[in-house]
Short mmCIF file of C-alpha atoms and ligand atoms in Angstrom, two decimals:
data_model
loop_
_atom_site.label_atom_id
_atom_site.label_comp_id
_atom_site.label_asym_id
_atom_site.label_seq_id
_atom_site.Cartn_x
_atom_site.Cartn_y
_atom_site.Cartn_z
CA MET P 1 -6.06 -5.75 -25.55
CA THR P 2 -9.46 -4.60 -24.32
CA SER P 3 -9.69 -1.57 -22.06
CA VAL P 4 -9.54 -1.77 -18.29
CA TRP P 5 -12.52 -0.42 -16.31
CA LYS P 6 -10.69 0.40 -13.05
CA PRO P 7 -6.91 0.21 -13.62
CA GLU P 8 -6.24 1.45 -10.06
CA TYR P 9 -7.66 -1.83 -8.74
CA GLU P 10 -7.27 -4.27 -11.61
CA LEU P 11 -3.57 -3.52 -12.13
CA MET P 12 -2.77 -2.95 -8.47
CA ASP P 13 0.60 -3.88 -7.08
CA ARG P 14 0.16 -7.05 -5.00
CA GLU P 15 1.64 -5.62 -1.84
CA GLU P 16 -0.75 -2.68 -2.00
CA LEU P 17 -3.66 -4.98 -2.80
CA GLU P 18 -2.87 -7.16 0.22
CA GLN P 19 -2.79 -4.11 2.46
CA LEU P 20 -6.21 -3.06 1.14
CA GLN P 21 -7.53 -6.60 1.61
CA LEU P 22 -6.33 -6.71 5.20
CA GLU P 23 -7.90 -3.36 6.07
CA ARG P 24 -11.17 -4.42 4.48
CA LEU P 25 -11.04 -7.85 6.13
CA GLN P 26 -10.63 -6.29 9.57
CA THR P 27 -13.59 -4.00 8.93
CA ILE P 28 -15.81 -6.82 7.70
CA VAL P 29 -14.92 -9.08 10.64
CA HIS P 30 -15.87 -6.31 13.06
CA ARG P 31 -19.10 -5.71 11.16
CA CYS P 32 -20.02 -9.40 11.26
CA TYR P 33 -19.14 -9.78 14.94
CA ARG P 34 -21.07 -6.70 15.97
CA ASN P 35 -24.12 -7.01 13.75
CA VAL P 36 -24.75 -10.68 12.96
CA ALA P 37 -25.80 -12.95 15.85
CA PHE P 38 -24.65 -16.03 13.92
CA TYR P 39 -21.06 -14.76 13.72
CA LYS P 40 -21.03 -13.40 17.28
CA LYS P 41 -22.01 -16.85 18.55
CA LYS P 42 -19.45 -18.63 16.34
CA PHE P 43 -16.63 -16.31 17.40
CA ASP P 44 -17.57 -16.64 21.08
CA GLU P 45 -17.65 -20.44 20.85
CA MET P 46 -14.20 -20.43 19.23
CA GLY P 47 -12.81 -17.91 21.71
CA LEU P 48 -12.08 -15.46 18.89
CA LEU P 49 -12.27 -11.68 18.81
CA PRO P 50 -12.27 -9.46 15.71
CA GLU P 51 -8.97 -8.00 17.01
CA ASP P 52 -7.36 -11.41 16.49
CA VAL P 53 -7.21 -10.75 12.73
CA ASN P 54 -3.86 -9.02 12.21
CA SER P 55 -2.74 -10.50 8.90
CA LEU P 56 -4.29 -12.18 5.87
CA ASP P 57 -2.94 -15.48 7.22
CA ASP P 58 -5.22 -15.08 10.23
CA LEU P 59 -8.11 -15.82 7.87
CA ARG P 60 -7.46 -19.48 8.61
CA LYS P 61 -8.52 -18.99 12.20
CA LEU P 62 -11.98 -17.81 11.18
CA PRO P 63 -15.05 -20.04 10.94
CA PHE P 64 -16.53 -21.18 7.63
CA THR P 65 -20.00 -20.16 6.50
CA VAL P 66 -22.11 -22.68 4.55
CA LYS P 67 -25.35 -22.45 2.61
CA ASP P 68 -27.25 -24.13 5.47
CA ASN P 69 -26.28 -21.27 7.80
CA LEU P 70 -28.06 -18.90 5.42
CA ARG P 71 -31.03 -21.21 5.20
CA ASP P 72 -31.26 -21.47 8.98
CA SER P 73 -31.21 -17.67 9.18
CA TYR P 74 -34.17 -17.38 6.80
CA PRO P 75 -35.10 -14.82 5.73
CA TYR P 76 -33.10 -11.92 7.17
CA ASP P 77 -31.12 -13.04 10.22
CA MET P 78 -27.71 -12.92 8.54
CA PHE P 79 -28.20 -9.34 7.31
CA ALA P 80 -25.72 -6.99 8.99
CA VAL P 81 -27.90 -3.90 8.60
CA PRO P 82 -31.51 -3.10 9.50
CA LEU P 83 -34.01 -3.88 6.73
CA ARG P 84 -34.57 -0.18 6.01
CA GLU P 85 -30.96 -0.01 4.75
CA ILE P 86 -31.63 -2.80 2.24
CA VAL P 87 -32.71 -1.58 -1.19
CA ARG P 88 -32.82 -4.87 -3.13
CA ILE P 89 -33.57 -8.48 -2.31
CA HIS P 90 -32.79 -11.52 -4.47
CA SER P 91 -32.88 -15.20 -3.65
CA SER P 92 -31.77 -18.59 -4.89
CA SER P 93 -32.81 -22.16 -4.26
CA GLY P 94 -31.77 -23.77 -0.99
CA THR P 95 -31.18 -27.46 -0.43
CA THR P 96 -34.68 -28.05 0.94
CA GLY P 97 -37.47 -25.89 2.20
CA HIS P 98 -36.27 -22.35 2.49
CA PRO P 99 -34.49 -20.54 -0.30
CA THR P 100 -31.40 -18.42 0.39
CA VAL P 101 -32.23 -14.73 0.68
CA VAL P 102 -29.66 -12.07 -0.20
CA GLY P 103 -29.97 -8.33 0.49
CA TYR P 104 -28.11 -5.34 -0.95
CA THR P 105 -27.63 -1.87 0.50
CA ARG P 106 -27.31 1.10 -1.84
CA ASN P 107 -23.50 0.80 -1.64
CA ASP P 108 -23.68 -2.93 -2.37
CA LEU P 109 -25.67 -2.18 -5.54
CA LEU P 110 -23.11 0.44 -6.60
CA HIS P 111 -20.27 -2.04 -6.08
CA TRP P 112 -22.16 -4.77 -7.89
CA SER P 113 -22.72 -2.54 -10.93
CA GLU P 114 -19.02 -1.57 -10.89
CA LEU P 115 -17.96 -5.22 -10.74
CA CYS P 116 -20.21 -6.24 -13.62
CA ALA P 117 -19.00 -3.24 -15.65
CA ARG P 118 -15.44 -4.32 -14.91
CA MET P 119 -16.08 -7.87 -16.04
CA MET P 120 -17.95 -6.76 -19.19
CA THR P 121 -15.24 -4.23 -20.12
CA MET P 122 -12.68 -7.01 -19.76
CA VAL P 123 -14.25 -8.93 -22.68
CA GLY P 124 -14.63 -5.82 -24.81
CA VAL P 125 -18.10 -4.43 -24.11
CA GLY P 126 -18.23 -0.67 -24.75
CA ARG P 127 -20.75 2.16 -25.04
CA ASP P 128 -21.52 1.33 -28.66
CA ASP P 129 -22.74 -2.14 -27.79
CA VAL P 130 -26.36 -3.22 -27.78
CA ILE P 131 -26.70 -5.83 -25.06
CA GLN P 132 -29.49 -8.36 -25.20
CA ILE P 133 -30.01 -9.79 -21.72
CA ALA P 134 -31.67 -13.18 -21.99
CA PHE P 135 -31.36 -14.19 -18.34
CA GLY P 136 -34.59 -14.37 -16.34
CA TYR P 137 -35.45 -11.07 -14.66
CA GLY P 138 -36.69 -11.86 -11.18
CA LEU P 139 -35.26 -13.26 -8.00
CA PHE P 140 -32.25 -14.65 -9.93
CA THR P 141 -29.24 -12.32 -9.78
CA GLY P 142 -27.99 -12.87 -13.35
CA ALA P 143 -30.14 -10.43 -15.31
CA PHE P 144 -30.13 -7.48 -12.90
CA GLY P 145 -26.39 -7.64 -12.20
CA LEU P 146 -25.29 -7.60 -15.83
CA HIS P 147 -28.04 -5.12 -16.73
CA GLN P 148 -26.68 -2.60 -14.19
CA GLY P 149 -23.10 -3.19 -15.35
CA ALA P 150 -23.97 -2.62 -19.00
CA GLU P 151 -25.87 0.58 -18.22
CA LEU P 152 -22.94 1.88 -16.18
CA ILE P 153 -20.66 1.33 -19.18
CA GLY P 154 -23.17 3.26 -21.24
CA ALA P 155 -24.14 0.41 -23.57
CA SER P 156 -27.75 0.08 -24.76
CA VAL P 157 -29.55 -2.64 -22.80
CA ILE P 158 -32.42 -4.74 -24.16
CA PRO P 159 -33.94 -6.69 -21.24
CA THR P 160 -35.57 -9.48 -23.24
CA SER P 161 -35.42 -11.88 -20.26
CA VAL P 162 -35.31 -15.60 -20.91
CA GLY P 163 -37.61 -17.63 -23.20
CA ASN P 164 -39.72 -16.89 -26.26
CA THR P 165 -36.79 -17.81 -28.47
CA ARG P 166 -38.49 -16.78 -31.71
CA ARG P 167 -38.90 -13.24 -30.35
CA GLN P 168 -35.29 -13.24 -29.09
CA ILE P 169 -34.10 -13.89 -32.64
CA LEU P 170 -36.38 -11.25 -34.11
CA ILE P 171 -35.17 -8.67 -31.59
CA MET P 172 -31.57 -9.71 -32.11
CA ARG P 173 -31.88 -9.01 -35.82
CA ASP P 174 -34.11 -5.95 -35.84
CA TYR P 175 -32.68 -4.14 -32.80
CA LYS P 176 -29.14 -4.96 -33.93
CA SER P 177 -27.91 -6.63 -30.74
CA THR P 178 -24.12 -6.86 -30.63
CA ALA P 179 -23.78 -8.89 -27.42
CA LEU P 180 -25.85 -11.69 -25.98
CA VAL P 181 -25.99 -12.35 -22.22
CA CYS P 182 -27.45 -15.70 -21.09
CA THR P 183 -26.52 -19.23 -20.08
CA PRO P 184 -24.40 -21.13 -22.60
CA SER P 185 -27.18 -23.68 -22.94
CA TYR P 186 -29.68 -20.99 -23.85
CA ALA P 187 -27.24 -19.68 -26.46
CA MET P 188 -27.30 -23.18 -27.97
CA THR P 189 -31.11 -23.14 -27.91
CA ILE P 190 -31.01 -19.88 -29.87
CA VAL P 191 -28.54 -21.43 -32.35
CA GLU P 192 -30.84 -24.43 -32.86
CA ALA P 193 -33.90 -22.22 -33.30
CA MET P 194 -32.05 -20.10 -35.89
CA GLU P 195 -31.18 -23.26 -37.80
CA GLU P 196 -34.83 -24.40 -37.69
CA GLN P 197 -36.10 -21.04 -38.86
CA GLY P 198 -33.46 -20.76 -41.58
CA VAL P 199 -32.03 -17.57 -40.04
CA ASP P 200 -28.40 -17.05 -41.01
CA PRO P 201 -26.51 -15.82 -37.88
CA LYS P 202 -24.21 -13.90 -40.24
CA THR P 203 -27.11 -11.54 -40.93
CA THR P 204 -27.10 -10.34 -37.28
CA ASP P 205 -24.75 -7.76 -35.72
CA LEU P 206 -23.87 -10.10 -32.86
CA ARG P 207 -20.13 -10.17 -32.04
CA LEU P 208 -19.92 -11.15 -28.38
CA GLY P 209 -21.47 -13.65 -25.99
CA LEU P 210 -21.25 -13.28 -22.22
CA PHE P 211 -22.19 -16.63 -20.79
CA GLY P 212 -22.24 -18.02 -17.27
CA SER P 213 -24.25 -19.42 -14.39
CA GLU P 214 -23.61 -23.06 -15.33
CA PRO P 215 -20.65 -25.27 -16.24
CA TRP P 216 -19.82 -25.64 -19.94
CA THR P 217 -16.92 -26.99 -21.95
CA GLU P 218 -14.37 -25.70 -24.44
CA LYS P 219 -16.08 -27.89 -27.03
CA MET P 220 -19.36 -26.10 -26.44
CA ARG P 221 -17.57 -22.75 -26.67
CA GLU P 222 -16.14 -23.73 -30.07
CA GLU P 223 -19.56 -24.77 -31.28
CA ILE P 224 -21.25 -21.55 -30.16
CA GLU P 225 -18.46 -19.43 -31.63
CA SER P 226 -18.49 -21.17 -35.00
CA LYS P 227 -22.26 -21.25 -35.31
CA LEU P 228 -23.03 -17.72 -34.10
CA TYR P 229 -19.85 -16.10 -35.50
CA ILE P 230 -19.10 -14.49 -32.12
CA LYS P 231 -16.50 -14.49 -29.39
CA ALA P 232 -17.96 -16.50 -26.50
CA THR P 233 -16.78 -15.61 -22.99
CA ASP P 234 -17.39 -17.14 -19.56
CA ASN P 235 -18.12 -15.37 -16.30
CA TYR P 236 -18.66 -16.69 -12.80
CA GLY P 237 -20.54 -15.68 -9.71
CA LEU P 238 -22.99 -16.81 -7.07
CA SER P 239 -25.91 -15.07 -5.43
CA GLU P 240 -24.76 -15.48 -1.85
CA VAL P 241 -21.54 -13.63 -2.64
CA ILE P 242 -23.13 -10.94 -4.89
CA GLY P 243 -24.26 -12.60 -8.16
CA PRO P 244 -22.39 -12.23 -11.47
CA GLY P 245 -19.28 -10.02 -11.30
CA VAL P 246 -17.24 -12.18 -8.92
CA ALA P 247 -14.86 -13.36 -11.66
CA GLY P 248 -14.61 -13.18 -15.42
CA GLU P 249 -12.37 -14.04 -18.34
CA CYS P 250 -10.03 -11.61 -20.03
CA PRO P 251 -9.10 -12.01 -23.71
CA GLU P 252 -6.09 -14.16 -22.73
CA ARG P 253 -8.50 -16.98 -21.83
CA CYS P 254 -6.29 -18.31 -19.09
CA GLY P 255 -8.81 -18.36 -16.26
CA HIS P 256 -11.14 -15.85 -14.65
CA HIS P 257 -9.82 -12.79 -12.84
CA ILE P 258 -11.43 -12.65 -9.44
CA ALA P 259 -12.27 -9.19 -8.09
CA GLU P 260 -9.82 -9.59 -5.22
CA ASP P 261 -10.35 -6.06 -3.92
CA HIS P 262 -13.92 -7.15 -3.03
CA PHE P 263 -13.59 -10.90 -2.54
CA LEU P 264 -10.80 -12.69 -0.73
CA PRO P 265 -10.42 -16.16 -2.27
CA GLU P 266 -9.01 -19.36 -0.78
CA ILE P 267 -8.87 -22.94 -1.97
CA ILE P 268 -9.50 -25.62 0.64
CA ASP P 269 -9.59 -29.38 0.78
CA PRO P 270 -13.36 -30.03 0.82
CA GLU P 271 -12.90 -33.00 3.17
CA THR P 272 -10.60 -31.52 5.83
CA GLY P 273 -11.17 -27.79 5.36
CA ALA P 274 -7.38 -27.20 5.23
CA GLN P 275 -6.15 -24.32 3.06
CA LEU P 276 -4.35 -25.50 -0.11
CA PRO P 277 -1.46 -23.71 -1.87
CA PRO P 278 -1.93 -21.87 -5.20
CA GLY P 279 -2.27 -24.20 -8.17
CA GLU P 280 -3.85 -27.04 -6.22
CA GLU P 281 -7.36 -28.16 -6.94
CA GLY P 282 -9.98 -27.77 -4.23
CA GLU P 283 -13.08 -25.92 -3.14
CA LEU P 284 -13.29 -22.18 -3.62
CA VAL P 285 -13.98 -20.25 -0.42
CA ILE P 286 -14.78 -16.55 -0.54
CA THR P 287 -14.78 -13.83 2.12
CA THR P 288 -16.62 -10.70 1.03
CA LEU P 289 -14.53 -7.60 1.77
CA THR P 290 -16.93 -4.75 1.10
CA LYS P 291 -20.47 -6.04 1.43
CA GLU P 292 -22.73 -4.25 3.90
CA GLY P 293 -26.07 -6.07 3.59
CA LEU P 294 -24.89 -9.66 3.70
CA PRO P 295 -21.18 -9.86 4.53
CA LEU P 296 -19.87 -13.42 4.52
CA ILE P 297 -16.79 -14.85 6.19
CA ARG P 298 -15.16 -17.83 4.44
CA TYR P 299 -18.21 -18.83 2.44
CA ARG P 300 -17.88 -22.35 1.05
CA THR P 301 -18.98 -22.11 -2.59
CA ARG P 302 -18.77 -25.90 -3.21
CA ASP P 303 -17.27 -25.04 -6.60
CA ILE P 304 -14.08 -26.92 -7.44
CA THR P 305 -11.23 -25.00 -9.08
CA ARG P 306 -7.61 -23.82 -8.72
CA LEU P 307 -6.17 -20.37 -7.92
CA HIS P 308 -3.28 -18.79 -9.85
CA TYR P 309 -1.38 -15.66 -8.87
CA GLU P 310 1.11 -15.29 -11.74
CA LYS P 311 0.70 -12.02 -13.63
CA CYS P 312 -1.55 -12.38 -16.64
CA GLY P 313 -0.69 -11.41 -20.23
CA CYS P 314 -3.47 -8.80 -20.10
CA GLY P 315 -1.56 -6.90 -17.39
CA ARG P 316 -4.09 -7.49 -14.62
CA THR P 317 -2.57 -8.52 -11.32
CA LEU P 318 -5.80 -9.97 -9.90
CA ALA P 319 -5.61 -13.71 -9.22
CA ARG P 320 -7.33 -16.11 -11.60
CA ILE P 321 -9.56 -19.08 -10.93
CA GLU P 322 -9.81 -21.89 -13.44
CA ARG P 323 -13.11 -22.50 -15.15
CA ILE P 324 -15.52 -24.33 -12.81
CA ALA P 325 -16.16 -27.86 -14.02
CA ARG P 326 -17.73 -29.52 -10.98
CA ARG P 327 -18.91 -29.11 -7.41
CA SER P 328 -18.11 -30.76 -4.11
CA ASP P 329 -21.79 -31.32 -3.33
CA ASP P 330 -24.67 -32.90 -5.24
CA MET P 331 -26.22 -29.71 -6.63
CA LEU P 332 -27.22 -30.03 -10.28
CA ILE P 333 -27.58 -27.10 -12.65
CA ILE P 334 -30.36 -27.90 -15.10
CA ARG P 335 -30.71 -25.31 -17.87
CA GLY P 336 -29.24 -22.72 -15.53
CA VAL P 337 -31.53 -23.62 -12.61
CA ASN P 338 -29.88 -24.93 -9.44
CA VAL P 339 -31.49 -28.16 -8.24
CA TYR P 340 -30.65 -30.23 -5.17
CA PRO P 341 -31.73 -33.91 -5.03
CA GLN P 342 -33.08 -33.18 -1.52
CA GLN P 343 -35.60 -30.77 -3.06
CA ILE P 344 -36.91 -33.55 -5.29
CA GLU P 345 -37.02 -35.91 -2.31
CA HIS P 346 -38.94 -33.30 -0.32
CA VAL P 347 -41.59 -33.10 -3.06
CA LEU P 348 -41.83 -36.90 -3.35
CA LEU P 349 -42.34 -37.30 0.40
CA ASN P 350 -45.38 -35.07 0.13
CA ILE P 351 -46.98 -37.03 -2.71
CA GLU P 352 -49.26 -39.76 -1.44
CA GLY P 353 -48.45 -43.22 -2.80
CA THR P 354 -44.75 -42.58 -3.49
CA LYS P 355 -41.85 -43.95 -1.47
CA PRO P 356 -38.69 -41.96 -0.86
CA HIS P 357 -36.71 -44.26 -3.14
CA TYR P 358 -35.93 -42.57 -6.40
CA MET P 359 -33.45 -42.21 -9.22
CA ILE P 360 -32.59 -38.98 -10.98
CA TYR P 361 -31.55 -39.33 -14.61
CA VAL P 362 -29.89 -36.36 -16.23
CA THR P 363 -29.41 -36.59 -19.98
CA ARG P 364 -28.63 -34.11 -22.72
CA GLU P 365 -30.60 -33.56 -25.88
CA GLY P 366 -28.33 -31.38 -27.95
CA ALA P 367 -27.36 -28.63 -25.53
CA LYS P 368 -30.45 -29.03 -23.36
CA ASP P 369 -30.31 -30.86 -20.06
CA ARG P 370 -33.21 -33.14 -19.34
CA LEU P 371 -33.96 -34.34 -15.83
CA GLU P 372 -36.17 -37.36 -15.22
CA VAL P 373 -37.19 -38.68 -11.81
CA TRP P 374 -37.98 -42.40 -11.57
CA VAL P 375 -40.09 -43.48 -8.60
O1 LIG N 401 -25.60 -18.25 -11.32
C1 LIG N 401 -24.82 -16.04 -10.74
C2 LIG N 401 -24.47 -15.77 -12.16
C3 LIG N 401 -25.40 -15.24 -13.00
C4 LIG N 401 -23.20 -16.04 -12.63
C5 LIG N 401 -25.10 -14.96 -14.31
C6 LIG N 401 -22.84 -15.76 -13.95
C7 LIG N 401 -23.80 -15.21 -14.79
P1 LIG N 401 -26.54 -18.80 -8.53
O2 LIG N 401 -27.86 -19.01 -9.17
O3 LIG N 401 -26.48 -18.55 -7.07
O4 LIG N 401 -25.81 -17.55 -9.15
O5 LIG N 401 -25.64 -20.05 -8.88
C8 LIG N 401 -24.30 -20.09 -8.47
O6 LIG N 401 -23.75 -21.53 -10.33
O7 LIG N 401 -21.90 -21.74 -7.29
C9 LIG N 401 -21.66 -22.40 -9.65
O8 LIG N 401 -21.86 -23.73 -9.20
C10 LIG N 401 -22.56 -22.13 -10.84
N1 LIG N 401 -21.92 -21.20 -11.80
C11 LIG N 401 -22.08 -19.87 -11.90
N2 LIG N 401 -21.33 -19.38 -12.93
C12 LIG N 401 -20.67 -20.44 -13.46
C13 LIG N 401 -19.75 -20.61 -14.53
C14 LIG N 401 -25.45 -17.39 -10.48
N3 LIG N 401 -19.37 -19.60 -15.30
C15 LIG N 401 -23.64 -21.38 -8.91
N4 LIG N 401 -19.27 -21.86 -14.76
C16 LIG N 401 -22.17 -21.39 -8.63
C17 LIG N 401 -19.65 -22.91 -14.01
C18 LIG N 401 -21.04 -21.60 -12.73
N5 LIG N 401 -20.53 -22.81 -13.00
#
């Protein structure tokens, strides 16, 4: 059993957790209604008041939020605090045109670091680890989130960022990295490069992989584990909600514990929007319970999964989501980069001589996705 970062939350009695969730939900609903014009308008149209939320079941009454709402509020209109309260801005690709902009207050950053530390502790990261972060540092949330979490734990962080695979391998060997943080497909790229260069992975100190940001399979996990001689773990998150740190695997490997004290999860039928009972497959919807900069009510992630509430063998009481295998929209994740077909269409429409009839072919060469556009 690995250690638990915050037992008072991760092992919380469900009744107590639900009380905390309700109090936080009521606060967040008030914050959204008072400070975000989008929510005020939605609530008014639906004849709802923040006071109408008196139980967790009342969540059903509340409106959904979708990615387009964020896009239409570009860049800052969904922020619930004045810009001077925001200390960090990240963004991710939107469907067309505008990207989605996310802002963090100082408290949001503290929570985010805590959540990443929690998730990393869950797979066994400790202060003696040397963490090589091979996610791109920039607008993407992956690198910064896990970087902050690792520092909070007290591990040594090497921010190599993504790319320059030869240098990654050199650093991994010479700086004695014990954990690798990146997309599973980039881990496979590193494996292939090691094979090409005749580097024996056994000669590194690597023991752990923390992978996420794109779907991958058990088969790929087995391959990475056997070729790199590490334990490969999966973690899940999305920028709109906070970034990495939303949910992560424990050593039991029976799903990802979702940080329910910060995120209230639901599963809905993507067609009708109706809430589905635990264990049924549907779209994951998340309400943020503590966020100040960009609080979201019933955000539709478009990720398809199931929710389980049975107590886990690791002792954590937090609900688990199953590994994400697909989405309810047409977003593709190509080598960790989110791509919408509409974005490709948008580019084509602006190229003289092309017609907006096109085919997108996605193939795999080894572990690398390859996207071709036929026009
Ligand atoms: O990918 C956040 C993240 C960074 C998660 C690093 C884990 C590690 P976005 O770029 O906004 O944020 O993409 C979010 O990626 O809605 C899922 O469709 C997909 N996704 C993220 N993690 C996983 C995973 C980051 N472990 C979108 N398995 C999400 C499958 C994942 N899909």
